[in-house]
Short mmCIF file of C-alpha atoms and ligand atoms in Angstrom, two decimals:
data_model
loop_
_atom_site.label_atom_id
_atom_site.label_comp_id
_atom_site.label_asym_id
_atom_site.label_seq_id
_atom_site.Cartn_x
_atom_site.Cartn_y
_atom_site.Cartn_z
CA MET G 28 76.76 187.15 84.84
CA GLU G 29 77.13 190.41 83.15
CA PHE G 30 75.06 191.50 80.11
CA THR G 31 75.31 194.61 78.10
CA LYS G 32 72.77 194.07 75.80
CA LEU G 33 68.87 193.18 75.90
CA THR G 34 69.30 190.61 73.35
CA ASP G 35 72.02 188.79 75.19
CA ILE G 36 69.79 188.44 78.16
CA ALA G 37 66.97 187.04 76.33
CA ASN G 38 69.04 184.71 74.45
CA TYR G 39 70.76 183.50 77.70
CA ILE G 40 67.32 182.62 79.34
CA VAL G 41 66.44 180.37 76.48
CA SER G 42 69.86 179.03 75.65
CA GLU G 43 70.69 175.19 75.27
CA GLY G 44 67.05 174.15 75.96
CA LYS G 45 66.60 176.21 79.20
CA GLY G 46 63.40 177.76 80.13
CA ILE G 47 61.82 179.76 82.77
CA LEU G 48 60.47 179.03 86.19
CA ALA G 49 57.32 181.08 86.74
CA ALA G 50 57.39 181.46 90.61
CA ASP G 51 55.55 184.75 90.60
CA GLU G 52 52.46 183.69 92.30
CA SER G 53 50.76 186.79 94.11
CA ASN G 54 50.03 186.11 97.56
CA PRO G 55 46.35 185.10 96.86
CA THR G 56 47.43 182.73 94.31
CA CYS G 57 50.12 181.21 96.46
CA LYS G 58 47.52 180.73 99.21
CA LYS G 59 45.30 178.81 96.65
CA ARG G 60 48.28 176.51 95.72
CA PHE G 61 49.02 175.92 99.55
CA ASP G 62 45.50 175.51 100.30
CA THR G 63 45.55 172.21 98.01
CA ILE G 64 48.27 170.62 100.45
CA SER G 65 47.03 172.40 103.63
CA VAL G 66 49.81 174.57 104.23
CA GLU G 67 49.38 177.89 105.67
CA SER G 68 50.54 180.66 103.05
CA SER G 69 52.68 182.61 105.67
CA GLU G 70 55.61 184.73 104.36
CA GLU G 71 58.10 182.21 105.90
CA ASN G 72 56.43 179.24 104.17
CA ARG G 73 56.34 180.96 101.00
CA ARG G 74 60.02 181.80 101.36
CA ASP G 75 60.97 178.25 102.37
CA TYR G 76 59.06 176.62 99.42
CA ARG G 77 60.61 178.91 96.97
CA GLU G 78 64.16 178.60 98.31
CA LEU G 79 63.67 174.96 98.21
CA LEU G 80 63.11 175.41 94.29
CA PHE G 81 65.80 177.89 93.62
CA THR G 82 68.49 175.61 95.21
CA SER G 83 67.31 172.36 93.58
CA ASN G 84 69.90 170.79 91.43
CA GLY G 85 67.22 171.07 88.69
CA MET G 86 68.21 174.65 88.28
CA ARG G 87 71.63 174.78 86.74
CA ASP G 88 71.23 173.21 83.30
CA ASN G 89 67.44 173.64 82.94
CA ILE G 90 66.43 177.07 84.07
CA GLY G 91 67.52 180.29 82.52
CA GLY G 92 65.35 182.59 84.35
CA VAL G 93 62.99 182.72 87.50
CA ILE G 94 59.98 185.12 87.55
CA LEU G 95 59.46 186.42 91.15
CA PHE G 96 56.72 188.29 92.87
CA ASP G 97 57.56 191.55 94.66
CA GLU G 98 57.78 189.82 98.08
CA THR G 99 60.30 187.48 96.80
CA ILE G 100 62.66 189.73 95.12
CA ARG G 101 63.14 191.26 98.66
CA GLN G 102 63.29 188.17 100.74
CA LYS G 103 66.45 186.53 102.41
CA SER G 104 66.93 182.81 102.80
CA ALA G 105 67.31 181.38 106.20
CA SER G 106 71.11 181.32 105.61
CA GLY G 107 70.88 185.32 104.98
CA ALA G 108 71.56 185.39 101.23
CA THR G 109 68.96 187.01 99.12
CA LEU G 110 66.95 184.67 96.98
CA VAL G 111 68.08 186.69 94.13
CA GLU G 112 71.74 185.62 95.01
CA LEU G 113 70.64 182.07 95.12
CA ILE G 114 69.07 182.17 91.81
CA LEU G 115 72.16 183.67 90.33
CA ALA G 116 74.41 181.29 92.01
CA ASN G 117 72.41 178.34 90.41
CA GLY G 118 72.91 179.73 86.93
CA ALA G 119 69.40 181.67 86.32
CA LEU G 120 68.54 185.21 85.89
CA PRO G 121 66.00 186.74 88.27
CA GLY G 122 62.90 188.50 86.70
CA ILE G 123 59.96 190.13 88.28
CA LYS G 124 56.10 190.33 87.51
CA VAL G 125 55.27 193.91 87.10
CA ASP G 126 51.66 194.01 86.19
CA LYS G 127 49.08 194.72 88.85
CA GLY G 128 46.38 192.25 88.02
CA LEU G 129 43.13 192.47 86.06
CA LYS G 130 40.17 195.01 86.23
CA PRO G 131 36.95 194.90 84.27
CA PHE G 132 37.37 195.99 80.70
CA ARG G 133 34.62 198.64 79.90
CA GLU G 134 32.33 197.26 82.52
CA SER G 135 32.33 193.87 81.11
CA GLU G 136 31.50 191.07 83.44
CA VAL G 137 34.12 188.86 81.82
CA GLU G 138 36.57 190.64 79.76
CA THR G 139 39.49 192.34 81.73
CA LEU G 140 42.26 194.88 81.12
CA THR G 141 45.54 194.31 83.04
CA GLU G 142 46.71 197.43 85.11
CA GLY G 143 49.87 198.60 86.24
CA LEU G 144 51.25 201.21 83.79
CA ASP G 145 50.77 204.23 85.94
CA ASP G 146 54.02 204.08 88.24
CA LEU G 147 55.62 201.42 86.18
CA ASP G 148 58.84 203.40 85.24
CA GLU G 149 59.59 204.03 88.96
CA ARG G 150 58.89 200.41 89.80
CA CYS G 151 60.94 199.17 86.95
CA SER G 152 63.87 201.25 88.06
CA GLU G 153 63.78 199.81 91.62
CA TYR G 154 63.46 196.23 90.55
CA ALA G 155 66.50 196.72 88.17
CA ASN G 156 68.36 197.93 91.16
CA LEU G 157 67.20 194.86 93.25
CA GLY G 158 68.79 192.74 90.42
CA ALA G 159 65.95 191.98 88.06
CA LYS G 160 67.30 191.44 84.45
CA PHE G 161 63.75 190.80 82.95
CA THR G 162 60.17 191.53 83.69
CA LYS G 163 56.69 189.90 82.95
CA TRP G 164 53.28 191.45 82.26
CA ARG G 165 50.18 189.09 81.68
CA ALA G 166 47.21 190.03 79.52
CA VAL G 167 44.20 187.71 79.82
CA ILE G 168 41.82 187.18 77.03
CA ASN G 169 38.68 185.08 77.54
CA ILE G 170 36.80 182.87 74.83
CA GLY G 171 33.18 182.90 75.05
CA ASP G 172 29.79 184.18 73.54
CA GLY G 173 31.07 187.14 71.29
CA MET G 174 34.37 187.13 73.04
CA PRO G 175 37.01 188.17 72.75
CA THR G 176 36.18 191.37 71.41
CA GLN G 177 38.79 193.06 69.22
CA GLU G 178 38.60 196.15 71.54
CA CYS G 179 39.50 194.21 74.58
CA ILE G 180 42.40 192.47 72.58
CA ASP G 181 43.60 195.68 71.29
CA ALA G 182 43.26 197.67 74.70
CA ASN G 183 45.50 194.69 76.28
CA MET G 184 48.05 194.48 73.44
CA ASP G 185 48.45 198.18 73.64
CA ALA G 186 49.38 198.02 77.44
CA LEU G 187 51.54 195.12 76.88
CA ALA G 188 53.61 197.00 74.30
CA GLN G 189 53.66 200.13 76.54
CA TYR G 190 54.97 198.10 79.46
CA ALA G 191 57.52 196.36 76.99
CA LYS G 192 58.89 199.94 76.05
CA ILE G 193 59.23 200.89 79.87
CA ALA G 194 61.00 197.78 80.80
CA GLN G 195 63.49 198.16 78.13
CA LYS G 196 64.12 201.66 79.09
CA ASN G 197 65.08 200.39 82.36
CA GLY G 198 67.47 197.83 80.90
CA MET G 199 65.36 194.64 81.33
CA VAL G 200 63.91 192.27 78.92
CA PRO G 201 60.09 192.35 78.67
CA ILE G 202 58.33 188.98 78.82
CA VAL G 203 55.06 189.80 76.89
CA GLU G 204 52.35 187.21 77.92
CA PRO G 205 48.97 187.27 76.06
CA GLU G 206 47.27 184.52 77.83
CA ILE G 207 44.16 183.03 76.10
CA LEU G 208 42.45 181.25 78.89
CA ILE G 209 41.82 177.44 78.49
CA ASN G 210 38.71 177.52 80.55
CA GLY G 211 35.53 176.95 78.70
CA SER G 212 34.00 174.56 76.14
CA HIS G 213 35.40 176.17 73.16
CA SER G 214 37.06 174.29 70.35
CA ILE G 215 40.72 174.27 69.12
CA GLU G 216 39.78 176.34 66.17
CA ASP G 217 38.21 179.09 68.44
CA CYS G 218 41.43 178.94 70.45
CA TYR G 219 43.37 179.51 67.15
CA ASP G 220 41.33 182.39 66.30
CA ALA G 221 41.68 184.17 69.63
CA THR G 222 45.52 183.38 69.78
CA SER G 223 46.11 184.63 66.36
CA ARG G 224 44.27 187.76 66.61
CA SER G 225 46.05 188.65 70.05
CA ILE G 226 49.38 187.68 68.70
CA LYS G 227 48.84 189.69 65.57
CA SER G 228 47.71 192.84 67.46
CA LEU G 229 50.68 192.34 70.02
CA PHE G 230 53.26 192.68 67.35
CA ASP G 231 51.47 195.51 65.58
CA TYR G 232 51.70 197.57 68.84
CA LEU G 233 55.12 196.30 69.81
CA ASN G 234 56.17 197.86 66.42
CA SER G 235 54.43 200.96 66.80
CA TYR G 236 56.14 201.60 70.05
CA ASP G 237 59.44 200.73 68.65
CA VAL G 238 59.99 198.00 71.05
CA ASP G 239 63.32 196.14 70.37
CA ILE G 240 62.11 192.50 69.34
CA THR G 241 65.50 190.93 69.71
CA GLY G 242 65.37 192.07 73.35
CA THR G 243 61.78 190.57 74.01
CA ILE G 244 60.50 187.07 74.91
CA LEU G 245 56.81 186.19 74.03
CA LYS G 246 54.94 183.83 76.47
CA PRO G 247 51.74 182.69 74.66
CA ASN G 248 49.37 179.88 75.33
CA MET G 249 49.48 176.85 73.19
CA VAL G 250 46.56 176.45 70.85
CA THR G 251 44.28 173.73 72.59
CA PRO G 252 40.66 173.10 72.76
CA GLY G 253 38.98 174.39 76.02
CA LEU G 254 39.23 172.24 79.15
CA ASP G 255 35.50 171.34 79.00
CA SER G 256 35.36 171.06 75.10
CA GLU G 257 33.86 167.75 73.79
CA HIS G 258 36.63 167.35 71.19
CA LYS G 259 39.84 166.57 72.54
CA ALA G 260 43.03 167.19 70.13
CA THR G 261 45.88 164.80 69.55
CA VAL G 262 49.45 166.01 70.59
CA LYS G 263 50.27 166.47 67.01
CA GLU G 264 47.15 168.54 66.27
CA VAL G 265 48.10 170.89 69.30
CA ALA G 266 51.71 171.18 68.03
CA GLU G 267 50.98 171.74 64.50
CA MET G 268 48.26 174.45 65.18
CA THR G 269 50.45 176.23 67.66
CA ILE G 270 53.40 176.50 65.27
CA ARG G 271 51.24 177.51 62.46
CA CYS G 272 49.56 180.24 64.62
CA LEU G 273 52.98 181.54 65.74
CA LYS G 274 54.43 181.59 62.16
CA GLU G 275 51.61 183.84 60.82
CA SER G 276 52.72 186.73 62.99
CA VAL G 277 55.80 186.28 65.25
CA PRO G 278 58.73 187.93 63.55
CA ASP G 279 61.94 185.93 62.98
CA GLU G 280 64.24 188.00 64.91
CA LEU G 281 62.44 187.27 68.26
CA PRO G 282 64.91 185.26 70.33
CA GLY G 283 62.45 182.95 72.11
CA VAL G 284 58.88 181.73 72.84
CA ALA G 285 58.33 180.45 76.13
CA PHE G 286 55.02 178.90 76.58
CA LEU G 287 52.81 179.13 79.77
CA SER G 288 51.12 175.95 80.91
CA GLY G 289 47.80 177.57 81.78
CA GLY G 290 46.23 174.53 83.12
CA GLN G 291 47.48 171.52 81.06
CA THR G 292 48.96 168.76 83.07
CA GLU G 293 52.55 168.55 83.78
CA ILE G 294 52.96 165.62 81.24
CA GLU G 295 50.67 167.39 78.53
CA SER G 296 52.86 170.58 78.70
CA THR G 297 56.06 168.59 78.33
CA GLU G 298 54.62 166.43 75.51
CA HIS G 299 53.27 169.27 73.42
CA LEU G 300 56.36 171.30 73.62
CA ASP G 301 58.41 168.28 72.76
CA MET G 302 56.34 167.55 69.78
CA MET G 303 56.62 171.19 68.51
CA ASN G 304 60.50 170.86 68.68
CA LYS G 305 60.44 167.49 67.05
CA ILE G 306 58.47 169.00 64.06
CA GLY G 307 60.83 172.04 63.96
CA GLY G 308 61.10 174.49 61.05
CA PHE G 309 60.75 177.84 62.98
CA PRO G 310 63.34 180.31 63.53
CA TRP G 311 62.88 181.03 67.29
CA LYS G 312 63.66 178.99 70.32
CA LEU G 313 60.59 177.18 71.60
CA SER G 314 60.83 176.83 75.13
CA PHE G 315 58.84 176.80 78.58
CA SER G 316 57.82 179.39 81.20
CA TYR G 317 55.87 177.02 83.46
CA GLY G 318 54.27 177.67 86.80
CA ARG G 319 52.08 174.75 87.57
CA ALA G 320 53.49 172.44 85.06
CA LEU G 321 56.97 172.90 86.80
CA GLN G 322 55.81 172.88 90.42
CA GLN G 323 52.81 170.53 90.93
CA SER G 324 54.73 167.32 91.69
CA ALA G 325 57.22 169.45 93.99
CA LEU G 326 54.38 170.98 95.84
CA ASN G 327 52.85 167.60 96.42
CA ALA G 328 55.93 166.00 97.52
CA TRP G 329 56.83 168.96 99.92
CA LEU G 330 53.57 169.28 102.06
CA GLY G 331 55.10 172.08 103.94
CA LYS G 332 57.47 169.72 105.76
CA ALA G 333 61.15 170.32 106.11
CA GLU G 334 61.84 166.50 105.90
CA ASN G 335 60.24 166.47 102.55
CA LYS G 336 62.74 169.21 101.05
CA VAL G 337 65.03 166.72 99.32
CA ALA G 338 62.09 164.69 97.74
CA ALA G 339 60.52 168.24 96.57
CA GLN G 340 63.67 169.35 95.09
CA ALA G 341 64.13 165.90 93.10
CA ALA G 342 60.55 166.23 92.00
CA PHE G 343 61.17 169.79 90.57
CA ALA G 344 64.58 168.66 89.00
CA HIS G 345 62.88 165.97 87.13
CA ARG G 346 60.22 168.42 85.71
CA ALA G 347 62.85 170.86 84.88
CA GLU G 348 64.80 168.25 83.16
CA MET G 349 61.98 166.73 81.07
CA ASN G 350 61.06 170.24 79.93
CA LYS G 351 64.43 170.92 78.85
CA LEU G 352 64.57 167.78 76.90
CA ALA G 353 61.31 168.87 75.39
CA SER G 354 62.75 172.22 74.40
CA LEU G 355 65.34 170.29 72.55
CA GLY G 356 62.78 167.76 71.07
CA GLN G 357 64.57 165.05 72.91
CA TRP G 358 61.95 163.88 75.46
CA SER G 359 60.09 160.70 75.44
CA ALA G 360 57.45 159.08 77.78
CA ASP G 361 59.76 156.28 79.08
CA LEU G 362 61.95 158.97 80.70
CA GLU G 363 59.31 159.86 83.00
CA ASN G 364 59.59 156.58 84.97
P1 13P O 23 51.26 178.63 84.49
O1 13P O 23 52.19 177.73 83.64
O2 13P O 23 50.83 177.86 85.62
O3 13P O 23 50.12 178.88 83.47
O4 13P O 23 51.85 179.97 85.02
C1 13P O 23 52.66 180.64 84.05
C2 13P O 23 52.37 182.07 84.33
O5 13P O 23 53.28 182.61 84.71
C3 13P O 23 51.14 182.65 84.15
O6 13P O 23 51.33 183.93 84.21
#
């Protein structure tokens, strides 16, 4: 697949209901996931697991892009092909996480600022040579007592915009991810407020650095109550408030919004996305960029055993297909059985 324009890459990734597989867990995060199935997080196990996903027949019609971690973009499969080649052969574009994680924001015990700008230009240039067509940078915003502060939001969105400019200079589409964490007992209104302030600030900074919005993908959280909130929201409330929040500040020319799952269950992530697309009335594609919500069933089916590979691939294929249908507003609960 050859692309000459950033906007063509971005549009390909979210074309025809396709979305993104986030498989860019850092090694410590991958260890956390593997611990839940009592599998050692060795380089070989990480490779085997990801190869299983990337070669599942759930890839071809449902996944337009795969986000990789530094280790994975350099890895070869057991057969000798690079994992990047396997992703391309299965119809998706390889992307790469380029942020370097979180550090405390101005000595705060909770608020963080995402790092990684210092040598970003050189790293992006290398990743482009390794075949990456897009990149991801995740900013993390907490809701809590007096939080998020506007200073923390602005510092993170400024860094996201600087990152986006550098990724585009190197010929790659930036995925800009301002994640408002779902952890906490906050209300859906609190999440709306923090999400709205973050996305507004993000597009102000993207404009001020002259980032090409037509060659950018937004990866936001959905607007939901905190996991420990006493007040649960209906699927319709989540869908309507998320659409309203995006409409406030996301420009029409953005090709796509690809949500993170952020701790929602597999079914919740699918159901909310489907409802938004059933409601409709927005100019961008609304799609998915799920990590846990695309991988949980596959991980549980795999259990680190070669003999479970086919079952794990089928579990992943099912979630990928369900989310594609959700991106088209064509999912229904009976399809899950
Ligand atoms: P989750 O869908 O598990 O939140 O992961 C998406 C992601 O890439 C977070 O940066």
